[in-house]
Amino acid sequence: MPWLVAAHSCAMITHKDGDEGALANMSTSALLARRARLAARLPDVQGVLVGSLTEQTRRCGRADCRCARGEPHGPYAYFTPKPAGRGRARYVPAGLVAAVRARLARGEQVGAVVAEISAINAELLARRELR
Ligand SMILES: [Zn+2]
């Protein structure tokens, strides 16, 4: 069955206190303060969803259907969890699409904050000041 895939990309919530490369130039106390600020900003992690939401339209294959004339059915939403291997794409009912989008955005936000905290800890480790 032919599937027409319309890729959807979720908006990444970016939040920069400063340049990532500047960590090496910050004092240890400044790094610790920044780490604490980041940790305090971690939103409700129970709402986290990591993966992607795609929308697909489809053709049913009936020669007399409107989809055969270029008006495909849908779009239908599908969620694919990450990391890959945690499951296949699953249909998301229209009434849940907004909730899924919000949780994906939350997941990206949490992931970005965790990555920044990890970068700070890596810098602290390099200084042998990991704590
Ligand atoms: Zn059809």
PDB file of C-alpha atoms and ligand atoms in Angstrom:
ATOM      1  CA  MET A   1       0.000   0.000   0.000  1.00  0.00           C
ATOM      2  CA  PRO A   2       1.547   3.317  -1.005  1.00  0.00           C
ATOM      3  CA  TRP A   3       2.216   5.784   1.757  1.00  0.00           C
ATOM      4  CA  LEU A   4       2.849   9.420   1.214  1.00  0.00           C
ATOM      5  CA  VAL A   5       4.972  10.686   4.016  1.00  0.00           C
ATOM      6  CA  ALA A   6       4.833  14.278   5.057  1.00  0.00           C
ATOM      7  CA  ALA A   7       7.615  14.812   7.506  1.00  0.00           C
ATOM      8  CA  HIS A   8       6.900  16.867  10.548  1.00  0.00           C
ATOM      9  CA  SER A   9       9.604  18.319  12.683  1.00  0.00           C
ATOM     10  CA  CYS A  10       8.884  19.416  16.193  1.00  0.00           C
ATOM     11  CA  ALA A  11      10.166  22.796  17.223  1.00  0.00           C
ATOM     12  CA  MET A  12      13.158  22.554  19.474  1.00  0.00           C
ATOM     13  CA  ILE A  13      13.029  24.695  22.535  1.00  0.00           C
ATOM     14  CA  THR A  14      16.391  26.328  22.703  1.00  0.00           C
ATOM     15  CA  HIS A  15      17.673  28.061  25.742  1.00  0.00           C
ATOM     16  CA  LYS A  16      21.192  29.330  25.925  1.00  0.00           C
ATOM     17  CA  ASP A  17      22.718  31.032  28.849  1.00  0.00           C
ATOM     18  CA  GLY A  18      25.797  31.600  26.781  1.00  0.00           C
ATOM     19  CA  ASP A  19      28.203  29.977  24.426  1.00  0.00           C
ATOM     20  CA  GLU A  20      28.741  26.248  24.993  1.00  0.00           C
ATOM     21  CA  GLY A  21      32.426  26.640  24.208  1.00  0.00           C
ATOM     22  CA  ALA A  22      32.744  29.175  26.987  1.00  0.00           C
ATOM     23  CA  LEU A  23      32.476  26.549  29.709  1.00  0.00           C
ATOM     24  CA  ALA A  24      36.247  26.132  29.804  1.00  0.00           C
ATOM     25  CA  ASN A  25      36.587  29.841  30.495  1.00  0.00           C
ATOM     26  CA  MET A  26      34.165  29.878  33.408  1.00  0.00           C
ATOM     27  CA  SER A  27      35.224  29.552  37.010  1.00  0.00           C
ATOM     28  CA  THR A  28      34.305  26.369  38.833  1.00  0.00           C
ATOM     29  CA  SER A  29      31.906  28.270  41.081  1.00  0.00           C
ATOM     30  CA  ALA A  30      30.254  29.789  38.030  1.00  0.00           C
ATOM     31  CA  LEU A  31      29.913  26.326  36.505  1.00  0.00           C
ATOM     32  CA  LEU A  32      28.313  24.993  39.686  1.00  0.00           C
ATOM     33  CA  ALA A  33      25.900  27.933  39.793  1.00  0.00           C
ATOM     34  CA  ARG A  34      25.016  27.414  36.167  1.00  0.00           C
ATOM     35  CA  ARG A  35      24.484  23.710  36.750  1.00  0.00           C
ATOM     36  CA  ALA A  36      22.147  24.463  39.641  1.00  0.00           C
ATOM     37  CA  ARG A  37      20.188  26.944  37.511  1.00  0.00           C
ATOM     38  CA  LEU A  38      19.851  24.357  34.773  1.00  0.00           C
ATOM     39  CA  ALA A  39      18.716  21.647  37.182  1.00  0.00           C
ATOM     40  CA  ALA A  40      16.115  23.981  38.646  1.00  0.00           C
ATOM     41  CA  ARG A  41      14.786  24.558  35.156  1.00  0.00           C
ATOM     42  CA  LEU A  42      14.099  20.895  34.495  1.00  0.00           C
ATOM     43  CA  PRO A  43      10.390  20.828  33.986  1.00  0.00           C
ATOM     44  CA  ASP A  44       8.011  18.089  34.971  1.00  0.00           C
ATOM     45  CA  VAL A  45       9.861  15.036  33.687  1.00  0.00           C
ATOM     46  CA  GLN A  46       6.791  12.859  34.000  1.00  0.00           C
ATOM     47  CA  GLY A  47       5.480  14.587  30.909  1.00  0.00           C
ATOM     48  CA  VAL A  48       8.468  13.634  28.794  1.00  0.00           C
ATOM     49  CA  LEU A  49       8.046  11.849  25.512  1.00  0.00           C
ATOM     50  CA  VAL A  50      11.017  11.209  23.220  1.00  0.00           C
ATOM     51  CA  GLY A  51      10.535  10.286  19.627  1.00  0.00           C
ATOM     52  CA  SER A  52       9.005  11.766  16.549  1.00  0.00           C
ATOM     53  CA  LEU A  53       5.554  12.521  15.310  1.00  0.00           C
ATOM     54  CA  THR A  54       4.929  12.125  11.616  1.00  0.00           C
ATOM     55  CA  GLU A  55       1.862  12.719   9.573  1.00  0.00           C
ATOM     56  CA  GLN A  56       0.997  10.493   6.697  1.00  0.00           C
ATOM     57  CA  THR A  57      -1.704  10.488   4.115  1.00  0.00           C
ATOM     58  CA  ARG A  58      -2.665   7.268   2.433  1.00  0.00           C
ATOM     59  CA  ARG A  59      -4.381   5.772  -0.527  1.00  0.00           C
ATOM     60  CA  CYS A  60      -6.734   2.896   0.078  1.00  0.00           C
ATOM     61  CA  GLY A  61      -6.107   1.354  -3.313  1.00  0.00           C
ATOM     62  CA  ARG A  62      -9.682   1.483  -4.574  1.00  0.00           C
ATOM     63  CA  ALA A  63      -9.647   2.695  -8.160  1.00  0.00           C
ATOM     64  CA  ASP A  64     -12.935   4.580  -7.729  1.00  0.00           C
ATOM     65  CA  CYS A  65     -11.944   6.365  -4.514  1.00  0.00           C
ATOM     66  CA  ARG A  66     -11.166  10.056  -4.312  1.00  0.00           C
ATOM     67  CA  CYS A  67      -7.665   9.146  -3.169  1.00  0.00           C
ATOM     68  CA  ALA A  68      -6.996   7.653  -6.583  1.00  0.00           C
ATOM     69  CA  ARG A  69      -7.743  11.098  -7.993  1.00  0.00           C
ATOM     70  CA  GLY A  70      -5.159  12.802  -5.855  1.00  0.00           C
ATOM     71  CA  GLU A  71      -7.135  13.399  -2.658  1.00  0.00           C
ATOM     72  CA  PRO A  72      -5.516  10.977  -0.217  1.00  0.00           C
ATOM     73  CA  HIS A  73      -7.017  10.000   3.127  1.00  0.00           C
ATOM     74  CA  GLY A  74      -5.703  11.620   6.217  1.00  0.00           C
ATOM     75  CA  PRO A  75      -3.360  12.996   7.266  1.00  0.00           C
ATOM     76  CA  TYR A  76      -2.988  10.519  10.104  1.00  0.00           C
ATOM     77  CA  ALA A  77      -0.461  11.017  12.876  1.00  0.00           C
ATOM     78  CA  TYR A  78       2.052   8.402  13.994  1.00  0.00           C
ATOM     79  CA  PHE A  79       4.423   8.392  16.911  1.00  0.00           C
ATOM     80  CA  THR A  80       7.792   6.630  16.688  1.00  0.00           C
ATOM     81  CA  PRO A  81       9.635   6.259  19.988  1.00  0.00           C
ATOM     82  CA  LYS A  82      13.358   6.834  20.406  1.00  0.00           C
ATOM     83  CA  PRO A  83      15.806   5.344  20.709  1.00  0.00           C
ATOM     84  CA  ALA A  84      15.083   3.234  17.675  1.00  0.00           C
ATOM     85  CA  GLY A  85      14.142  -0.288  18.555  1.00  0.00           C
ATOM     86  CA  ARG A  86      11.842   0.720  21.371  1.00  0.00           C
ATOM     87  CA  GLY A  87       8.915   0.216  19.072  1.00  0.00           C
ATOM     88  CA  ARG A  88       7.464   0.887  15.686  1.00  0.00           C
ATOM     89  CA  ALA A  89       5.404   3.823  14.594  1.00  0.00           C
ATOM     90  CA  ARG A  90       2.012   3.832  16.267  1.00  0.00           C
ATOM     91  CA  TYR A  91      -1.120   5.579  15.171  1.00  0.00           C
ATOM     92  CA  VAL A  92      -2.016   8.604  17.274  1.00  0.00           C
ATOM     93  CA  PRO A  93      -5.702   9.510  17.386  1.00  0.00           C
ATOM     94  CA  ALA A  94      -6.382  13.078  16.344  1.00  0.00           C
ATOM     95  CA  GLY A  95      -7.556  13.952  19.842  1.00  0.00           C
ATOM     96  CA  LEU A  96      -4.167  13.064  21.282  1.00  0.00           C
ATOM     97  CA  VAL A  97      -1.915  14.773  18.740  1.00  0.00           C
ATOM     98  CA  ALA A  98      -1.678  18.037  20.675  1.00  0.00           C
ATOM     99  CA  ALA A  99      -0.817  16.178  23.874  1.00  0.00           C
ATOM    100  CA  VAL A 100       1.875  14.190  22.063  1.00  0.00           C
ATOM    101  CA  ARG A 101       3.346  17.360  20.546  1.00  0.00           C
ATOM    102  CA  ALA A 102       3.497  19.020  23.957  1.00  0.00           C
ATOM    103  CA  ARG A 103       5.237  16.024  25.513  1.00  0.00           C
ATOM    104  CA  LEU A 104       7.718  15.783  22.657  1.00  0.00           C
ATOM    105  CA  ALA A 105       8.555  19.442  23.149  1.00  0.00           C
ATOM    106  CA  ARG A 106       8.993  18.767  26.867  1.00  0.00           C
ATOM    107  CA  GLY A 107      11.227  15.828  26.035  1.00  0.00           C
ATOM    108  CA  GLU A 108      13.440  17.980  23.829  1.00  0.00           C
ATOM    109  CA  GLN A 109      13.594  20.644  26.516  1.00  0.00           C
ATOM    110  CA  VAL A 110      14.610  18.152  29.190  1.00  0.00           C
ATOM    111  CA  GLY A 111      17.131  16.554  26.844  1.00  0.00           C
ATOM    112  CA  ALA A 112      18.747  19.893  26.075  1.00  0.00           C
ATOM    113  CA  VAL A 113      19.027  20.783  29.761  1.00  0.00           C
ATOM    114  CA  VAL A 114      20.470  17.374  30.622  1.00  0.00           C
ATOM    115  CA  ALA A 115      23.012  17.737  27.805  1.00  0.00           C
ATOM    116  CA  GLU A 116      24.103  21.117  29.170  1.00  0.00           C
ATOM    117  CA  ILE A 117      24.431  19.749  32.682  1.00  0.00           C
ATOM    118  CA  SER A 118      26.493  16.860  31.324  1.00  0.00           C
ATOM    119  CA  ALA A 119      28.771  19.288  29.476  1.00  0.00           C
ATOM    120  CA  ILE A 120      29.337  21.179  32.719  1.00  0.00           C
ATOM    121  CA  ASN A 121      30.090  17.956  34.560  1.00  0.00           C
ATOM    122  CA  ALA A 122      32.510  16.944  31.808  1.00  0.00           C
ATOM    123  CA  GLU A 123      34.302  20.253  32.257  1.00  0.00           C
ATOM    124  CA  LEU A 124      34.361  19.745  36.036  1.00  0.00           C
ATOM    125  CA  LEU A 125      35.770  16.265  35.482  1.00  0.00           C
ATOM    126  CA  ALA A 126      38.515  17.677  33.261  1.00  0.00           C
ATOM    127  CA  ARG A 127      39.435  19.979  36.166  1.00  0.00           C
ATOM    128  CA  ARG A 128      39.235  17.045  38.610  1.00  0.00           C
ATOM    129  CA  GLU A 129      36.568  19.049  40.368  1.00  0.00           C
ATOM    130  CA  LEU A 130      33.596  16.862  39.644  1.00  0.00           C
ATOM    131  CA  ARG A 131      31.237  17.011  42.575  1.00  0.00           C
TER     132      ARG A 131
HETATM  133 ZN    ZN B   1      -9.270   5.865  -0.884  1.00  0.00          ZN
END
